[in-house]
PDB file of C-alpha atoms in Angstrom:
ATOM      1  CA  MET D1133       0.006  -0.113  -0.108  1.00  0.00           C
ATOM      2  CA  THR D1134       1.263   3.487  -0.997  1.00  0.00           C
ATOM      3  CA  ASN D1135       1.510   6.243   1.468  1.00  0.00           C
ATOM      4  CA  LYS D1136      -1.417   8.174  -0.453  1.00  0.00           C
ATOM      5  CA  GLU D1137      -3.506   5.001  -0.245  1.00  0.00           C
ATOM      6  CA  PHE D1138      -2.775   4.666   3.398  1.00  0.00           C
ATOM      7  CA  ALA D1139      -3.680   8.296   4.066  1.00  0.00           C
ATOM      8  CA  LYS D1140      -7.026   8.066   1.990  1.00  0.00           C
ATOM      9  CA  GLN D1141      -7.805   4.906   4.053  1.00  0.00           C
ATOM     10  CA  LEU D1142      -6.952   6.489   7.420  1.00  0.00           C
ATOM     11  CA  GLU D1143      -8.946   9.585   6.372  1.00  0.00           C
ATOM     12  CA  LYS D1144     -12.088   7.314   5.742  1.00  0.00           C
ATOM     13  CA  ARG D1145     -11.325   5.484   9.143  1.00  0.00           C
ATOM     14  CA  THR D1146     -11.270   8.723  11.016  1.00  0.00           C
ATOM     15  CA  ILE D1147     -14.468   9.931   9.507  1.00  0.00           C
ATOM     16  CA  ARG D1148     -16.267   6.635  10.498  1.00  0.00           C
ATOM     17  CA  PHE D1149     -14.738   7.126  14.048  1.00  0.00           C
ATOM     18  CA  ALA D1150     -16.364  10.625  14.135  1.00  0.00           C
ATOM     19  CA  ILE D1151     -19.693   9.482  13.110  1.00  0.00           C
ATOM     20  CA  ASP D1152     -19.543   6.672  15.616  1.00  0.00           C
ATOM     21  CA  VAL D1153     -18.642   9.153  18.314  1.00  0.00           C
ATOM     22  CA  ILE D1154     -21.621  11.343  17.353  1.00  0.00           C
ATOM     23  CA  ASN D1155     -23.824   8.288  17.529  1.00  0.00           C
ATOM     24  CA  LEU D1156     -22.374   7.288  20.722  1.00  0.00           C
ATOM     25  CA  SER D1157     -22.653  10.818  22.345  1.00  0.00           C
ATOM     26  CA  SER D1158     -26.289  11.301  21.410  1.00  0.00           C
ATOM     27  CA  SER D1159     -27.221   8.284  23.363  1.00  0.00           C
ATOM     28  CA  LEU D1160     -25.741   9.448  26.494  1.00  0.00           C
ATOM     29  CA  PRO D1161     -28.275  10.237  29.257  1.00  0.00           C
ATOM     30  CA  ASN D1162     -29.724  13.767  29.199  1.00  0.00           C
ATOM     31  CA  THR D1163     -28.188  15.183  32.468  1.00  0.00           C
ATOM     32  CA  THR D1164     -26.250  18.388  33.021  1.00  0.00           C
ATOM     33  CA  GLU D1165     -23.196  16.419  33.788  1.00  0.00           C
ATOM     34  CA  SER D1166     -23.338  14.209  30.582  1.00  0.00           C
ATOM     35  CA  LEU D1167     -24.072  17.233  28.437  1.00  0.00           C
ATOM     36  CA  VAL D1168     -20.652  18.483  29.405  1.00  0.00           C
ATOM     37  CA  LEU D1169     -18.967  15.026  28.367  1.00  0.00           C
ATOM     38  CA  ARG D1170     -21.126  14.889  25.422  1.00  0.00           C
ATOM     39  CA  ASN D1171     -19.714  18.264  24.091  1.00  0.00           C
ATOM     40  CA  GLN D1172     -16.181  17.514  25.105  1.00  0.00           C
ATOM     41  CA  LEU D1173     -16.441  13.900  23.573  1.00  0.00           C
ATOM     42  CA  THR D1174     -17.897  15.199  20.320  1.00  0.00           C
ATOM     43  CA  LYS D1175     -15.356  18.106  19.843  1.00  0.00           C
ATOM     44  CA  SER D1176     -12.329  15.846  20.264  1.00  0.00           C
ATOM     45  CA  GLY D1177     -13.496  12.769  18.456  1.00  0.00           C
ATOM     46  CA  THR D1178     -14.538  14.731  15.238  1.00  0.00           C
ATOM     47  CA  SER D1179     -11.317  16.795  15.564  1.00  0.00           C
ATOM     48  CA  VAL D1180      -9.155  13.800  14.942  1.00  0.00           C
ATOM     49  CA  GLY D1181     -10.106  13.276  11.372  1.00  0.00           C
ATOM     50  CA  ALA D1182     -10.467  17.075  10.668  1.00  0.00           C
ATOM     51  CA  ASN D1183      -6.896  17.695  11.490  1.00  0.00           C
ATOM     52  CA  TYR D1184      -5.631  14.541   9.839  1.00  0.00           C
ATOM     53  CA  LYS D1185      -7.218  15.715   6.745  1.00  0.00           C
ATOM     54  CA  GLU D1186      -5.655  19.211   7.150  1.00  0.00           C
ATOM     55  CA  ALA D1187      -2.261  17.473   7.857  1.00  0.00           C
ATOM     56  CA  ASN D1188      -2.660  15.584   4.391  1.00  0.00           C
ATOM     57  CA  ARG D1189      -3.254  18.880   2.694  1.00  0.00           C
ATOM     58  CA  SER D1190      -0.515  20.680   4.623  1.00  0.00           C
ATOM     59  CA  ARG D1191       1.660  23.369   3.087  1.00  0.00           C
ATOM     60  CA  SER D1192       5.006  22.129   4.709  1.00  0.00           C
ATOM     61  CA  PRO D1193       6.571  19.467   6.593  1.00  0.00           C
ATOM     62  CA  LYS D1194       6.369  21.439   9.702  1.00  0.00           C
ATOM     63  CA  ASP D1195       2.584  22.114   9.201  1.00  0.00           C
ATOM     64  CA  PHE D1196       2.060  18.305   8.772  1.00  0.00           C
ATOM     65  CA  LYS D1197       3.891  17.416  11.959  1.00  0.00           C
ATOM     66  CA  ASN D1198       1.764  20.033  13.888  1.00  0.00           C
ATOM     67  CA  LYS D1199      -1.606  18.751  12.555  1.00  0.00           C
ATOM     68  CA  ILE D1200      -0.395  15.114  13.406  1.00  0.00           C
ATOM     69  CA  LYS D1201       0.367  15.832  16.855  1.00  0.00           C
ATOM     70  CA  ILE D1202      -2.983  17.670  17.179  1.00  0.00           C
ATOM     71  CA  SER D1203      -4.650  14.646  15.725  1.00  0.00           C
ATOM     72  CA  LEU D1204      -2.624  12.658  18.393  1.00  0.00           C
ATOM     73  CA  GLY D1205      -3.757  14.721  21.180  1.00  0.00           C
ATOM     74  CA  GLU D1206      -7.314  14.739  20.362  1.00  0.00           C
ATOM     75  CA  ILE D1207      -7.565  10.920  19.924  1.00  0.00           C
ATOM     76  CA  SER D1208      -5.876  10.665  23.373  1.00  0.00           C
ATOM     77  CA  GLU D1209      -8.638  13.056  24.762  1.00  0.00           C
ATOM     78  CA  THR D1210     -11.371  11.203  23.125  1.00  0.00           C
ATOM     79  CA  ASP D1211     -10.291   7.942  24.701  1.00  0.00           C
ATOM     80  CA  PHE D1212     -10.204   9.712  28.016  1.00  0.00           C
ATOM     81  CA  TRP D1213     -13.812  10.856  27.863  1.00  0.00           C
ATOM     82  CA  LEU D1214     -14.508   7.407  26.629  1.00  0.00           C
ATOM     83  CA  GLU D1215     -12.976   5.877  29.617  1.00  0.00           C
ATOM     84  CA  ILE D1216     -14.936   8.334  31.909  1.00  0.00           C
ATOM     85  CA  ILE D1217     -18.154   7.326  30.359  1.00  0.00           C
ATOM     86  CA  GLU D1218     -17.234   3.646  30.912  1.00  0.00           C
ATOM     87  CA  GLU D1219     -16.351   4.220  34.597  1.00  0.00           C
ATOM     88  CA  LEU D1220     -19.684   5.954  35.092  1.00  0.00           C
ATOM     89  CA  ASN D1221     -21.566   2.834  33.376  1.00  0.00           C
ATOM     90  CA  TRP D1222     -23.475   5.448  31.321  1.00  0.00           C
ATOM     91  CA  LEU D1223     -23.642   3.129  28.216  1.00  0.00           C
ATOM     92  CA  GLU D1224     -23.584  -0.638  27.490  1.00  0.00           C
ATOM     93  CA  LEU D1225     -20.194  -2.171  27.318  1.00  0.00           C
ATOM     94  CA  PRO D1226     -20.448  -3.668  23.858  1.00  0.00           C
ATOM     95  CA  LYS D1227     -21.065  -0.351  22.203  1.00  0.00           C
ATOM     96  CA  LEU D1228     -18.466   1.494  24.191  1.00  0.00           C
ATOM     97  CA  ASN D1229     -15.777  -1.145  23.974  1.00  0.00           C
ATOM     98  CA  LYS D1230     -16.032  -1.163  20.088  1.00  0.00           C
ATOM     99  CA  LEU D1231     -15.404   2.662  20.155  1.00  0.00           C
ATOM    100  CA  ARG D1232     -12.383   2.404  22.681  1.00  0.00           C
ATOM    101  CA  THR D1233     -10.825  -0.353  20.756  1.00  0.00           C
ATOM    102  CA  GLU D1234     -10.776   1.988  17.687  1.00  0.00           C
ATOM    103  CA  ALA D1235      -9.651   4.821  19.553  1.00  0.00           C
ATOM    104  CA  LYS D1236      -6.653   2.754  20.956  1.00  0.00           C
ATOM    105  CA  GLU D1237      -5.920   1.477  17.469  1.00  0.00           C
ATOM    106  CA  LEU D1238      -6.025   5.251  16.017  1.00  0.00           C
ATOM    107  CA  LEU D1239      -3.838   6.447  19.074  1.00  0.00           C
ATOM    108  CA  ALA D1240      -1.292   3.844  18.125  1.00  0.00           C
ATOM    109  CA  ILE D1241      -1.244   4.803  14.509  1.00  0.00           C
ATOM    110  CA  PHE D1242      -0.931   8.704  15.102  1.00  0.00           C
ATOM    111  CA  THR D1243       1.876   7.801  17.656  1.00  0.00           C
ATOM    112  CA  SER D1244       3.605   5.871  15.154  1.00  0.00           C
ATOM    113  CA  ILE D1245       3.252   8.591  12.560  1.00  0.00           C
ATOM    114  CA  ALA D1246       4.450  11.210  14.795  1.00  0.00           C
ATOM    115  CA  SER D1247       7.560   9.231  16.019  1.00  0.00           C
ATOM    116  CA  LYS D1248       8.666   9.303  12.625  1.00  0.00           C
ATOM    117  CA  LEU D1249       8.519  12.918  11.983  1.00  0.00           C
TER     118      LEU D1249
END
């Protein structure tokens, strides 16, 4: 697989992740506390792919590196919010575990990309 094919595949994966995050966050309980987490989770979960897409269209290697590091930070934050939701038992585990697994895989991918820059 070429770098360009990998980038396209990862973009699609981050879009799917963002959609899954939005769907999961919309199923959180309707309380004041969960609204805070819903907002944080949705912002960080959708930002991963947005920043990766920007990285792939960056104007310089420095800009690419910066956007990748932002994506890395956002996926790490997303996993944090997912862990909080899990600890609060706000959702059924199978639904949450699938998203947490994907978050951890994306975290590993972005960590690997960032370490090579």
